[in-house]
Short mmCIF file of C-alpha atoms in Angstrom, two decimals:
data_model
loop_
_atom_site.label_atom_id
_atom_site.label_comp_id
_atom_site.label_asym_id
_atom_site.label_seq_id
_atom_site.Cartn_x
_atom_site.Cartn_y
_atom_site.Cartn_z
CA MET A 1 -31.80 19.84 -8.79
CA LEU A 2 -31.74 20.36 -4.79
CA LEU A 3 -32.06 16.91 -4.21
CA GLY A 4 -29.21 16.11 -6.55
CA LYS A 5 -27.05 18.70 -4.96
CA ILE A 6 -28.06 17.21 -1.41
CA LEU A 7 -27.14 13.50 -2.34
CA GLU A 8 -23.66 14.90 -3.58
CA ALA A 9 -23.14 16.51 -0.39
CA ARG A 10 -24.09 13.50 1.41
CA ALA A 11 -21.50 11.83 -0.88
CA LYS A 12 -18.47 13.95 0.08
CA ALA A 13 -19.59 14.21 3.62
CA LYS A 14 -19.79 10.37 3.92
CA THR A 15 -16.28 9.75 2.03
CA SER A 16 -14.46 12.13 4.39
CA ALA A 17 -16.30 11.20 7.67
CA ALA A 18 -13.67 8.52 8.42
CA ILE A 19 -10.82 10.85 7.72
CA GLU A 20 -12.52 13.40 9.69
CA ALA A 21 -13.03 11.80 12.53
CA LEU A 22 -9.57 10.12 12.72
CA ALA A 23 -8.44 13.32 12.83
CA LYS A 24 -10.07 14.64 15.84
CA LEU A 25 -9.02 11.51 17.56
CA GLN A 26 -5.32 13.22 17.95
CA PRO A 27 -5.11 14.68 20.98
CA GLN A 28 -4.39 18.71 21.57
CA THR A 29 -1.97 18.03 24.14
CA ALA A 30 0.92 15.80 25.25
CA ARG A 31 2.62 14.65 28.44
CA ILE A 32 6.34 14.89 27.85
CA GLU A 33 9.76 14.65 30.31
CA ARG A 34 11.10 18.02 30.83
CA ALA A 35 13.94 18.57 33.48
CA GLY A 36 12.83 15.16 35.19
CA GLU A 37 9.23 15.87 35.17
CA LEU A 38 5.95 14.90 33.45
CA ILE A 39 4.43 18.23 32.07
CA ASP A 40 1.33 18.90 29.25
CA VAL A 41 1.86 20.88 26.34
CA PRO A 42 0.22 21.79 23.49
CA VAL A 43 0.98 18.88 20.47
CA ALA A 44 1.58 21.38 18.04
CA THR A 45 5.04 22.63 19.98
CA LEU A 46 6.29 19.09 20.18
CA ILE A 47 9.87 18.72 18.21
CA PRO A 48 11.31 15.26 16.90
CA GLY A 49 13.24 13.89 19.66
CA ASP A 50 11.12 14.92 22.47
CA VAL A 51 9.87 11.92 25.08
CA PHE A 52 6.28 11.54 25.81
CA VAL A 53 4.31 8.87 27.98
CA VAL A 54 1.08 7.74 27.08
CA ARG A 55 -1.37 6.23 29.31
CA ALA A 56 -3.61 3.20 28.99
CA GLY A 57 -6.70 3.91 26.53
CA GLU A 58 -5.28 7.25 25.70
CA ALA A 59 -4.26 8.20 22.20
CA MET A 60 -0.72 9.17 20.64
CA PRO A 61 -0.28 12.70 20.26
CA VAL A 62 2.47 12.00 17.37
CA ASP A 63 4.37 9.42 15.58
CA GLY A 64 7.21 8.13 17.82
CA GLU A 65 9.22 5.23 18.45
CA VAL A 66 8.51 3.19 22.01
CA ILE A 67 11.35 3.55 24.17
CA ASP A 68 10.51 1.20 27.10
CA GLY A 69 7.14 -0.26 28.27
CA ALA A 70 4.86 -2.62 26.92
CA SER A 71 1.15 -2.48 25.84
CA SER A 72 -1.09 -2.75 22.20
CA ALA A 73 -2.23 -0.46 19.95
CA ASN A 74 -5.70 -0.08 18.35
CA GLU A 75 -4.87 1.01 14.41
CA SER A 76 -7.59 -0.25 12.86
CA MET A 77 -8.20 3.81 11.78
CA LEU A 78 -4.91 3.54 9.86
CA THR A 79 -4.95 0.10 8.43
CA GLY A 80 -8.06 -1.42 8.64
CA GLU A 81 -6.79 -4.29 10.60
CA SER A 82 -9.28 -4.68 13.81
CA LEU A 83 -6.79 -6.89 15.81
CA PRO A 84 -4.73 -4.75 18.57
CA VAL A 85 -0.77 -4.59 17.46
CA THR A 86 1.69 -5.25 20.35
CA LYS A 87 4.15 -2.60 20.94
CA ALA A 88 7.26 -2.80 23.20
CA ALA A 89 10.97 -1.49 22.62
CA GLY A 90 11.77 -0.39 19.11
CA ASP A 91 8.45 -0.43 17.86
CA ARG A 92 6.72 2.68 15.73
CA VAL A 93 3.51 4.03 16.97
CA PHE A 94 1.39 6.65 15.22
CA ALA A 95 -0.55 9.77 16.07
CA ALA A 96 -4.55 9.40 17.04
CA THR A 97 -4.04 5.48 17.30
CA ILE A 98 -5.26 3.99 20.98
CA ASN A 99 -3.27 2.94 23.15
CA GLY A 100 -4.35 0.22 25.17
CA ASP A 101 -3.85 -1.46 28.80
CA GLY A 102 -0.32 -0.61 29.13
CA LEU A 103 1.90 2.71 29.91
CA LEU A 104 4.36 3.39 26.95
CA ARG A 105 7.24 6.06 27.09
CA CYS A 106 8.23 7.29 23.31
CA ARG A 107 10.28 9.18 21.32
CA ALA A 108 8.93 11.58 18.72
CA THR A 109 9.77 11.16 15.38
CA GLY A 110 6.83 12.65 13.27
CA VAL A 111 5.49 15.91 14.64
CA GLY A 112 2.96 18.27 12.64
CA SER A 113 2.44 17.81 8.83
CA HIS A 114 4.83 14.84 9.18
CA THR A 115 2.76 12.45 10.82
CA LEU A 116 1.21 9.49 9.13
CA LEU A 117 -2.04 10.81 9.90
CA ALA A 118 -1.14 13.91 8.32
CA GLY A 119 0.05 11.97 5.27
CA ILE A 120 -3.06 10.44 5.02
CA ILE A 121 -5.35 13.22 4.60
CA HIS A 122 -3.37 14.92 2.51
CA LEU A 123 -3.17 11.81 -0.07
CA VAL A 124 -6.96 11.11 0.00
CA GLU A 125 -7.41 15.11 -0.42
CA GLU A 126 -5.42 15.17 -3.54
CA ALA A 127 -6.71 12.03 -4.90
CA GLN A 128 -10.50 13.09 -4.27
CA GLY A 129 -9.40 16.53 -6.29
CA SER A 130 -7.61 14.49 -9.09
CA LYS A 131 -9.10 13.59 -12.70
CA ALA A 132 -9.04 10.47 -13.87
CA PRO A 133 -8.58 10.07 -17.84
CA VAL A 134 -12.34 8.93 -18.26
CA GLN A 135 -13.51 12.27 -16.52
CA ARG A 136 -11.17 14.12 -18.95
CA LEU A 137 -12.97 12.22 -21.66
CA ALA A 138 -16.29 13.24 -20.18
CA ASP A 139 -14.83 16.56 -20.39
CA LYS A 140 -14.01 16.82 -24.06
CA VAL A 141 -17.45 15.25 -24.66
CA ALA A 142 -19.12 18.28 -22.66
CA ALA A 143 -17.30 20.42 -24.60
CA ILE A 144 -18.76 19.14 -27.74
CA PHE A 145 -22.19 18.21 -26.37
CA VAL A 146 -22.90 21.56 -25.18
CA PRO A 147 -22.51 23.76 -28.36
CA VAL A 148 -24.23 20.87 -30.23
CA VAL A 149 -27.39 21.10 -27.86
CA VAL A 150 -27.52 24.86 -28.50
CA ALA A 151 -27.89 24.66 -31.66
CA ILE A 152 -30.42 22.10 -31.87
CA ALA A 153 -32.34 24.80 -29.59
CA LEU A 154 -32.01 27.51 -32.00
CA LEU A 155 -33.25 25.05 -34.86
CA THR A 156 -35.79 23.98 -32.88
CA PHE A 157 -37.10 27.10 -32.41
CA VAL A 158 -36.53 28.32 -35.75
CA ALA A 159 -38.01 25.15 -37.44
CA TRP A 160 -41.55 25.23 -34.34
CA TRP A 161 -41.68 29.25 -35.69
CA ALA A 162 -41.23 29.21 -39.41
CA LEU A 163 -43.57 26.08 -39.50
CA ALA A 164 -46.19 26.35 -37.08
CA GLY A 165 -46.02 30.32 -37.10
CA ASP A 166 -46.22 30.23 -33.13
CA PHE A 167 -43.48 32.16 -31.39
CA THR A 168 -44.65 31.01 -27.57
CA GLN A 169 -44.69 27.32 -28.54
CA ALA A 170 -41.21 27.43 -30.56
CA LEU A 171 -39.45 29.26 -27.25
CA VAL A 172 -41.04 26.54 -25.10
CA ASN A 173 -39.75 23.78 -26.96
CA ALA A 174 -36.36 25.14 -27.54
CA VAL A 175 -35.95 26.06 -24.08
CA ALA A 176 -37.19 21.73 -23.35
CA VAL A 177 -34.38 21.44 -25.24
CA LEU A 178 -32.13 22.86 -23.27
CA VAL A 179 -33.30 21.73 -19.92
CA ILE A 180 -33.23 17.98 -20.68
CA ALA A 181 -29.99 18.63 -22.05
CA CYS A 182 -28.32 20.39 -19.11
CA PRO A 183 -24.82 18.20 -18.63
CA CYS A 184 -25.32 18.41 -15.02
CA ALA A 185 -24.93 14.42 -14.13
CA LEU A 186 -22.27 14.32 -16.93
CA GLY A 187 -20.05 16.61 -14.54
CA LEU A 188 -21.15 14.33 -11.39
CA ALA A 189 -20.45 10.87 -13.02
CA THR A 190 -16.83 10.76 -12.55
CA PRO A 191 -16.11 12.77 -9.56
CA THR A 192 -18.72 11.29 -7.31
CA ALA A 193 -17.52 7.72 -8.00
CA ILE A 194 -13.83 8.60 -7.04
CA MET A 195 -14.81 10.51 -4.22
CA VAL A 196 -16.61 7.84 -2.45
CA GLY A 197 -13.72 4.99 -4.17
CA THR A 198 -11.27 6.70 -2.56
CA GLY A 199 -12.81 7.39 0.53
CA GLN A 200 -13.80 3.41 0.55
CA GLY A 201 -9.83 2.15 0.12
CA ALA A 202 -8.79 4.72 2.65
CA LYS A 203 -10.91 2.91 5.50
CA ALA A 204 -9.51 -0.53 4.28
CA GLY A 205 -5.74 0.90 4.74
CA VAL A 206 -5.45 1.35 0.72
CA LEU A 207 -4.54 5.08 0.07
CA ILE A 208 -4.79 6.01 -3.65
CA ARG A 209 -2.80 8.77 -4.73
CA ASN A 210 -4.43 10.17 -7.41
CA ALA A 211 -7.49 9.08 -10.06
CA VAL A 212 -5.25 7.95 -12.73
CA ALA A 213 -4.13 5.18 -10.86
CA LEU A 214 -7.50 4.26 -9.36
CA GLU A 215 -8.57 3.96 -13.22
CA LEU A 216 -5.41 2.29 -14.22
CA ALA A 217 -5.14 -0.50 -11.36
CA GLU A 218 -8.36 -2.33 -12.95
CA LYS A 219 -6.31 -2.70 -16.22
CA LEU A 220 -3.28 -4.52 -14.95
CA LYS A 221 -2.32 -7.88 -16.29
CA VAL A 222 0.83 -8.14 -14.38
CA LEU A 223 2.09 -7.68 -11.15
CA VAL A 224 6.00 -7.76 -9.87
CA VAL A 225 6.53 -8.17 -6.39
CA ASP A 226 9.84 -8.04 -4.24
CA LYS A 227 10.65 -10.88 -2.02
CA THR A 228 11.74 -9.36 1.21
CA GLY A 229 9.48 -7.40 2.72
CA THR A 230 6.55 -7.74 0.35
CA LEU A 231 6.29 -11.56 0.21
CA THR A 232 8.27 -12.45 3.18
CA GLU A 233 8.26 -11.02 6.58
CA GLY A 234 11.58 -9.04 5.85
CA GLN A 235 13.28 -10.35 9.06
CA PRO A 236 15.36 -13.15 8.68
CA VAL A 237 15.49 -15.66 11.36
CA VAL A 238 17.46 -18.91 12.17
CA THR A 239 15.87 -21.93 11.31
CA ASP A 240 18.75 -24.61 11.64
CA VAL A 241 21.91 -25.17 13.51
CA ILE A 242 23.48 -28.19 12.30
CA PRO A 243 26.95 -28.58 14.26
CA GLU A 244 29.56 -31.33 12.38
CA LYS A 245 29.37 -33.10 15.84
CA VAL A 246 25.73 -33.82 16.59
CA GLY A 247 24.84 -32.80 20.51
CA ALA A 248 23.76 -29.99 22.71
CA ASP A 249 27.10 -28.62 23.81
CA ASP A 250 28.27 -28.83 20.20
CA THR A 251 24.98 -26.93 19.12
CA ALA A 252 25.56 -24.19 21.83
CA THR A 253 29.25 -23.76 21.19
CA LEU A 254 28.46 -23.48 17.52
CA LEU A 255 25.72 -20.73 17.74
CA GLN A 256 27.79 -19.14 20.89
CA LEU A 257 31.02 -18.74 18.58
CA ALA A 258 29.51 -17.32 15.73
CA ALA A 259 27.18 -14.78 17.46
CA SER A 260 30.06 -13.66 19.55
CA LEU A 261 31.70 -12.95 16.39
CA GLU A 262 28.89 -11.39 14.58
CA GLN A 263 27.79 -9.22 17.43
CA GLY A 264 29.59 -5.95 15.65
CA SER A 265 28.17 -6.88 12.27
CA THR A 266 25.19 -4.76 10.81
CA HIS A 267 24.16 -7.40 8.25
CA PRO A 268 20.61 -8.91 8.71
CA LEU A 269 22.16 -12.51 8.83
CA ALA A 270 24.32 -11.78 11.57
CA ALA A 271 21.33 -9.89 13.67
CA ALA A 272 19.55 -13.19 13.24
CA ILE A 273 22.36 -14.99 14.76
CA VAL A 274 22.76 -12.83 17.64
CA ALA A 275 19.19 -12.72 18.26
CA ARG A 276 19.01 -16.46 18.20
CA ALA A 277 21.84 -16.76 20.76
CA ARG A 278 20.44 -14.69 22.71
CA ALA A 279 16.75 -16.18 22.58
CA ASP A 280 18.60 -19.11 23.62
CA GLY A 281 20.13 -17.61 26.90
CA LEU A 282 23.60 -18.13 25.63
CA ALA A 283 26.30 -15.37 27.09
CA LEU A 284 28.27 -13.88 24.43
CA ALA A 285 31.79 -13.20 24.29
CA THR A 286 33.40 -9.72 23.19
CA PRO A 287 35.38 -10.35 19.94
CA GLN A 288 38.75 -9.39 19.47
CA ASN A 289 40.39 -8.46 16.22
CA VAL A 290 37.33 -8.75 13.77
CA VAL A 291 38.24 -8.36 10.17
CA THR A 292 35.34 -8.31 7.63
CA THR A 293 35.70 -9.72 3.88
CA ALA A 294 32.72 -7.63 2.09
CA GLY A 295 29.92 -10.24 0.83
CA ARG A 296 31.82 -12.94 2.21
CA GLY A 297 31.96 -13.32 6.11
CA LEU A 298 34.40 -12.05 8.91
CA GLN A 299 36.83 -13.47 10.99
CA GLY A 300 38.41 -12.84 14.84
CA GLU A 301 38.82 -14.07 18.25
CA VAL A 302 36.27 -15.17 20.35
CA ASP A 303 37.65 -16.12 23.99
CA GLY A 304 41.09 -16.92 22.35
CA ARG A 305 39.98 -18.96 19.68
CA ARG A 306 40.16 -18.42 16.03
CA VAL A 307 36.87 -18.09 14.28
CA LEU A 308 35.68 -17.90 10.95
CA ALA A 309 31.62 -17.19 9.76
CA GLY A 310 30.57 -16.61 6.30
CA SER A 311 29.38 -18.07 2.84
CA ALA A 312 29.82 -21.82 2.49
CA GLY A 313 31.54 -20.62 -0.91
CA TRP A 314 33.90 -18.70 0.93
CA ILE A 315 34.46 -21.27 3.43
CA LYS A 316 35.09 -23.78 0.45
CA GLU A 317 37.86 -20.92 -1.02
CA GLN A 318 39.38 -21.65 3.06
CA GLY A 319 40.13 -25.11 2.29
CA TRP A 320 37.07 -26.78 3.71
CA SER A 321 34.06 -28.66 1.96
CA ALA A 322 30.39 -28.02 2.75
CA PRO A 323 27.77 -30.58 1.45
CA GLU A 324 25.22 -29.88 4.23
CA ALA A 325 25.43 -26.53 3.36
CA GLU A 326 24.25 -27.42 -0.06
CA THR A 327 21.19 -28.85 1.23
CA LEU A 328 20.33 -26.15 3.13
CA ALA A 329 20.54 -23.90 0.26
CA HIS A 330 17.97 -26.21 -1.80
CA ALA A 331 15.58 -25.73 1.10
CA GLY A 332 15.58 -21.94 0.95
CA ARG A 333 18.02 -20.81 3.36
CA SER A 334 20.93 -18.58 3.55
CA VAL A 335 24.19 -20.57 4.89
CA VAL A 336 26.34 -19.09 7.34
CA ALA A 337 29.45 -21.61 7.32
CA VAL A 338 31.40 -21.31 10.84
CA VAL A 339 35.20 -22.36 11.67
CA ALA A 340 36.88 -22.36 14.91
CA ASP A 341 40.82 -23.18 15.16
CA GLU A 342 41.21 -24.89 11.72
CA LYS A 343 38.05 -27.11 12.48
CA LEU A 344 34.83 -26.97 10.81
CA LEU A 345 32.17 -26.72 13.57
CA GLY A 346 28.73 -26.10 11.72
CA PHE A 347 26.35 -24.59 9.60
CA ILE A 348 23.66 -22.00 10.48
CA GLY A 349 20.70 -21.83 8.47
CA ILE A 350 18.76 -18.54 8.17
CA ALA A 351 15.40 -17.95 6.37
CA ASP A 352 12.96 -14.91 5.91
CA PRO A 353 9.82 -16.44 6.52
CA LEU A 354 6.74 -16.00 4.05
CA ARG A 355 3.95 -14.07 5.45
CA ALA A 356 0.87 -15.93 6.61
CA SER A 357 -1.01 -14.11 3.90
CA SER A 358 1.10 -14.18 0.91
CA ARG A 359 0.12 -17.44 -0.55
CA ALA A 360 -3.80 -16.40 -0.21
CA ALA A 361 -2.86 -13.25 -1.81
CA VAL A 362 -0.93 -14.73 -4.77
CA ALA A 363 -3.86 -16.95 -5.29
CA ARG A 364 -6.53 -14.09 -5.21
CA LEU A 365 -4.39 -11.86 -7.57
CA ASN A 366 -4.40 -14.80 -10.41
CA ARG A 367 -7.97 -15.24 -9.64
CA LEU A 368 -8.35 -11.46 -10.71
CA GLY A 369 -6.85 -12.46 -14.00
CA ILE A 370 -3.06 -11.09 -12.67
CA ASP A 371 0.19 -12.64 -13.38
CA VAL A 372 2.45 -12.36 -9.97
CA VAL A 373 6.23 -11.96 -11.28
CA MET A 374 8.52 -12.48 -8.32
CA LEU A 375 11.99 -10.24 -8.40
CA THR A 376 14.62 -10.63 -5.96
CA GLY A 377 18.65 -10.10 -5.67
CA ASP A 378 18.43 -13.63 -4.00
CA ASN A 379 20.34 -16.72 -4.79
CA ALA A 380 18.12 -19.16 -7.10
CA GLY A 381 17.75 -21.48 -4.55
CA THR A 382 16.38 -19.27 -2.28
CA ALA A 383 14.34 -17.67 -4.47
CA GLN A 384 12.71 -20.83 -6.40
CA ALA A 385 11.91 -22.29 -2.45
CA VAL A 386 10.17 -19.01 -1.73
CA ALA A 387 8.40 -18.56 -5.15
CA HIS A 388 6.99 -22.22 -4.78
CA GLU A 389 5.58 -21.66 -1.22
CA ALA A 390 3.77 -18.78 -2.64
CA GLY A 391 2.60 -20.00 -5.36
CA ILE A 392 4.32 -17.86 -7.84
CA GLU A 393 5.17 -19.59 -11.38
CA TYR A 394 7.26 -17.03 -12.68
CA PHE A 395 10.27 -15.36 -10.70
CA GLU A 396 14.04 -14.19 -11.51
CA ALA A 397 16.58 -14.64 -9.04
CA GLU A 398 19.98 -12.75 -8.52
CA VAL A 399 18.10 -9.11 -9.57
CA LEU A 400 20.74 -6.40 -8.60
CA PRO A 401 18.91 -3.18 -7.56
CA GLY A 402 19.60 -1.12 -10.26
CA ASP A 403 18.34 -3.92 -12.69
CA LYS A 404 14.57 -4.32 -11.42
CA ALA A 405 13.55 -1.11 -13.55
CA ALA A 406 15.01 -2.64 -16.04
CA ALA A 407 12.97 -5.73 -15.77
CA VAL A 408 9.88 -3.83 -15.42
CA ASN A 409 10.46 -2.19 -18.66
CA LYS A 410 11.05 -5.36 -20.26
CA LEU A 411 7.61 -6.87 -18.91
CA LYS A 412 5.90 -3.70 -19.99
CA ALA A 413 7.72 -3.98 -23.61
CA GLY A 414 4.90 -6.92 -24.22
CA GLY A 415 1.93 -4.44 -24.00
CA ARG A 416 0.58 -5.49 -20.90
CA LEU A 417 -0.05 -2.86 -18.05
CA VAL A 418 2.20 -4.09 -15.19
CA GLY A 419 2.28 -3.07 -11.42
CA MET A 420 5.03 -3.02 -8.90
CA ALA A 421 4.65 -3.76 -4.98
CA GLY A 422 7.94 -3.39 -3.07
CA ASP A 423 8.76 -1.68 0.28
CA GLY A 424 12.59 -0.79 0.20
CA ILE A 425 14.80 2.25 -1.20
CA ASN A 426 16.34 -0.25 -3.70
CA ASP A 427 12.45 -0.93 -5.12
CA ALA A 428 11.62 2.71 -6.01
CA PRO A 429 13.19 3.01 -9.40
CA ALA A 430 11.10 -0.13 -10.13
CA LEU A 431 7.95 1.21 -8.89
CA ALA A 432 8.53 4.57 -10.18
CA ALA A 433 8.95 2.65 -13.82
CA ALA A 434 5.66 0.69 -13.30
CA ASP A 435 2.29 1.74 -14.56
CA VAL A 436 0.70 1.58 -11.14
CA SER A 437 3.11 1.10 -8.10
CA PHE A 438 2.43 -0.35 -4.59
CA ALA A 439 4.24 0.58 -1.62
CA MET A 440 4.13 -1.06 1.67
CA ALA A 441 3.65 1.05 4.64
CA ALA A 442 6.29 -0.17 7.19
CA GLY A 443 8.82 0.43 3.91
CA SER A 444 10.90 3.32 3.31
CA ASP A 445 9.68 6.55 2.78
CA VAL A 446 11.42 6.79 -0.64
CA ALA A 447 8.96 3.75 -1.75
CA MET A 448 5.94 5.17 -0.78
CA GLN A 449 6.95 8.44 -2.38
CA ALA A 450 7.56 6.76 -5.42
CA ALA A 451 4.24 4.85 -5.41
CA ASP A 452 1.01 5.28 -6.60
CA VAL A 453 -1.01 3.43 -3.97
CA THR A 454 0.44 3.11 -0.36
CA LEU A 455 -0.41 -0.03 1.63
CA MET A 456 -1.19 0.32 5.37
CA ARG A 457 -1.03 -3.50 6.23
CA ASP A 458 2.04 -5.57 5.35
CA ASP A 459 0.18 -7.49 3.42
CA LEU A 460 0.00 -8.48 -0.25
CA ASN A 461 -3.97 -8.72 0.10
CA GLY A 462 -4.09 -5.21 -0.02
CA VAL A 463 -3.25 -4.75 -3.79
CA ALA A 464 -5.93 -7.33 -4.62
CA ASP A 465 -8.14 -4.56 -2.43
CA ALA A 466 -6.89 -1.85 -4.95
CA ILE A 467 -7.23 -3.82 -7.97
CA SER A 468 -10.74 -4.66 -6.85
CA LEU A 469 -11.89 -1.23 -5.61
CA SER A 470 -10.45 0.21 -9.11
CA ARG A 471 -12.63 -2.18 -10.99
CA ALA A 472 -15.93 -1.47 -8.59
CA THR A 473 -15.47 1.91 -8.92
CA LEU A 474 -14.50 2.32 -12.91
CA SER A 475 -17.95 0.24 -13.35
CA LYS A 476 -19.99 2.58 -11.53
CA ILE A 477 -18.19 5.73 -13.74
CA ARG A 478 -19.08 3.72 -16.49
CA GLN A 479 -22.69 3.21 -15.01
CA ASN A 480 -22.94 6.91 -14.21
CA LEU A 481 -22.23 7.87 -17.97
CA PHE A 482 -24.46 5.99 -19.08
CA PHE A 483 -27.41 7.33 -16.63
CA ALA A 484 -26.16 10.92 -17.73
CA PHE A 485 -26.59 10.26 -21.47
CA ILE A 486 -29.49 8.18 -21.40
CA TYR A 487 -31.87 11.02 -20.39
CA ASN A 488 -30.08 13.20 -22.86
CA VAL A 489 -30.68 10.75 -25.79
CA LEU A 490 -33.84 10.05 -25.18
CA GLY A 491 -35.50 13.26 -23.99
CA ILE A 492 -33.65 15.68 -26.80
CA PRO A 493 -35.50 13.99 -29.65
CA LEU A 494 -39.34 14.10 -27.84
CA ALA A 495 -38.11 18.07 -26.60
CA ALA A 496 -37.44 19.12 -30.41
CA LEU A 497 -40.72 17.77 -31.44
CA GLY A 498 -42.92 19.05 -28.77
CA MET A 499 -43.62 16.09 -26.87
CA LEU A 500 -41.40 17.28 -23.84
CA ASN A 501 -42.90 19.80 -21.52
CA PRO A 502 -40.19 21.90 -20.23
CA VAL A 503 -41.48 21.16 -16.61
CA ILE A 504 -40.94 17.01 -17.25
CA ALA A 505 -37.62 17.80 -18.53
CA GLY A 506 -36.78 19.67 -15.57
CA ALA A 507 -37.67 16.58 -13.74
CA ALA A 508 -36.19 14.11 -15.92
CA MET A 509 -32.67 16.24 -15.97
CA ALA A 510 -32.60 16.37 -12.02
CA MET A 511 -33.24 12.86 -11.84
CA SER A 512 -30.35 11.95 -13.92
CA SER A 513 -28.43 13.88 -11.33
CA VAL A 514 -29.82 12.09 -8.61
CA SER A 515 -29.27 8.60 -10.43
CA VAL A 516 -25.57 9.30 -10.77
CA VAL A 517 -24.88 10.48 -7.11
CA SER A 518 -27.24 7.74 -5.67
CA ASN A 519 -25.05 5.01 -8.14
CA SER A 520 -21.97 6.46 -6.62
CA LEU A 521 -23.06 6.08 -3.63
CA LEU A 522 -23.50 2.33 -3.54
CA LEU A 523 -20.00 1.92 -3.89
CA ARG A 524 -19.82 1.92 0.09
CA ASN A 525 -21.11 -1.13 0.08
CA TRP A 526 -17.90 -2.18 -1.38
CA LYS A 527 -16.03 -4.17 1.01
CA PRO A 528 -12.17 -5.24 1.13
CA GLY A 529 -11.29 -8.92 0.53
CA GLY A 530 -13.61 -9.79 -2.15
CA LYS A 531 -12.71 -11.99 -5.17
#
């Protein structure tokens, strides 16, 4: 019994070791700017908005956003990704991660219990303390098992005393029945596997909110994925600049006029055009009298020229033909047509590139027996191009945010368990509707709060890892339940017949606990990335 308890304590300690080590990495003091000077203050006193400085080799004191400086950060403790992550102005940094070889000046955005680290610790503790449905079944069995065993022990005592007339022997045999049937291993079978499994997930950047999600993940048959930010990078980039007249000057003019007009727009496509123009070193003018037509485009004056930039359909409505736009659309591009002084200057093709890992992740999910379905609000041409590139057979295009949850429920109506992976606020209803939901950590807080599993890396392989871990954990739980019952099933009849000494019964009962805990510890051999 003592050996079993030692192994159980060891399992708990090993499971939490990585998280405890991470918590210890968070520094106790932070170097912040106050009245033009740098001073060291306790981390606990920081508030959002404080500006702090992190030198090379130091740990980030809190979550923040880089104001200036350039470096890299070791975030493997959070994401499981061994490669350093480049950091520059506008990038996020996280408490306890290690700054590389540069000086960073950051503004605090999350402090105290609102850091990503604190959230991870809370999620793992919550998951390790939760009960899976299979454990509740074990508890129900135990509730019946215990009184039945007590009854068998009493019958054994009465039968031996009545038939053999030996009180001592009757008592010894009854005690042997009670000892061999002690349900300690039954109580350990599920919690030990869940503790080790969720701990392994945390080390791999897969944060499982509760044991129910861990159990259901192995049964998923369909995975619904959002396109933008889940399959793709989530950052549109200009891929094509096609002037009506071929020439370097015409290409630069087209891009310069479009970017100048788009400067004041918050639309992602506008940001992509402006970013490309600046990367090409083009000087942007300040637009005048800009008028926006929602969902269509905008028009205004740039350097005295009347400029329109918008969708190909809108430009067609204004009287210009756009055959090149259809070619770009069929290639999966979003198209912005540009007109200046009543002349069509050309077209700009914009795409949200597929993540490098998405195609391999979809293939891996298919090997796991899971059908991947893509839902997107984008047009059918773009959706088809992305689905084809990612290796996805089933997709739905032009799905409004409010309809994604309905699409998930429609798939669930077929009787199969459905998972959902997304990253945006518009994905939250669909995440809540799914049987098991997965959120990218780089996505919105609303999405992560609605999800059962948070993936610390923006990689769909994390979903496959979660499913693989779920299958490994549930397999261990079933093996544990076998070990818990086999000793009882074999031992109770022997004890009742007087063929089992209480000392041997005690050793066998203890071995069942040792077997269960040792088997759970084998889960530590699970590694992400398996088939």
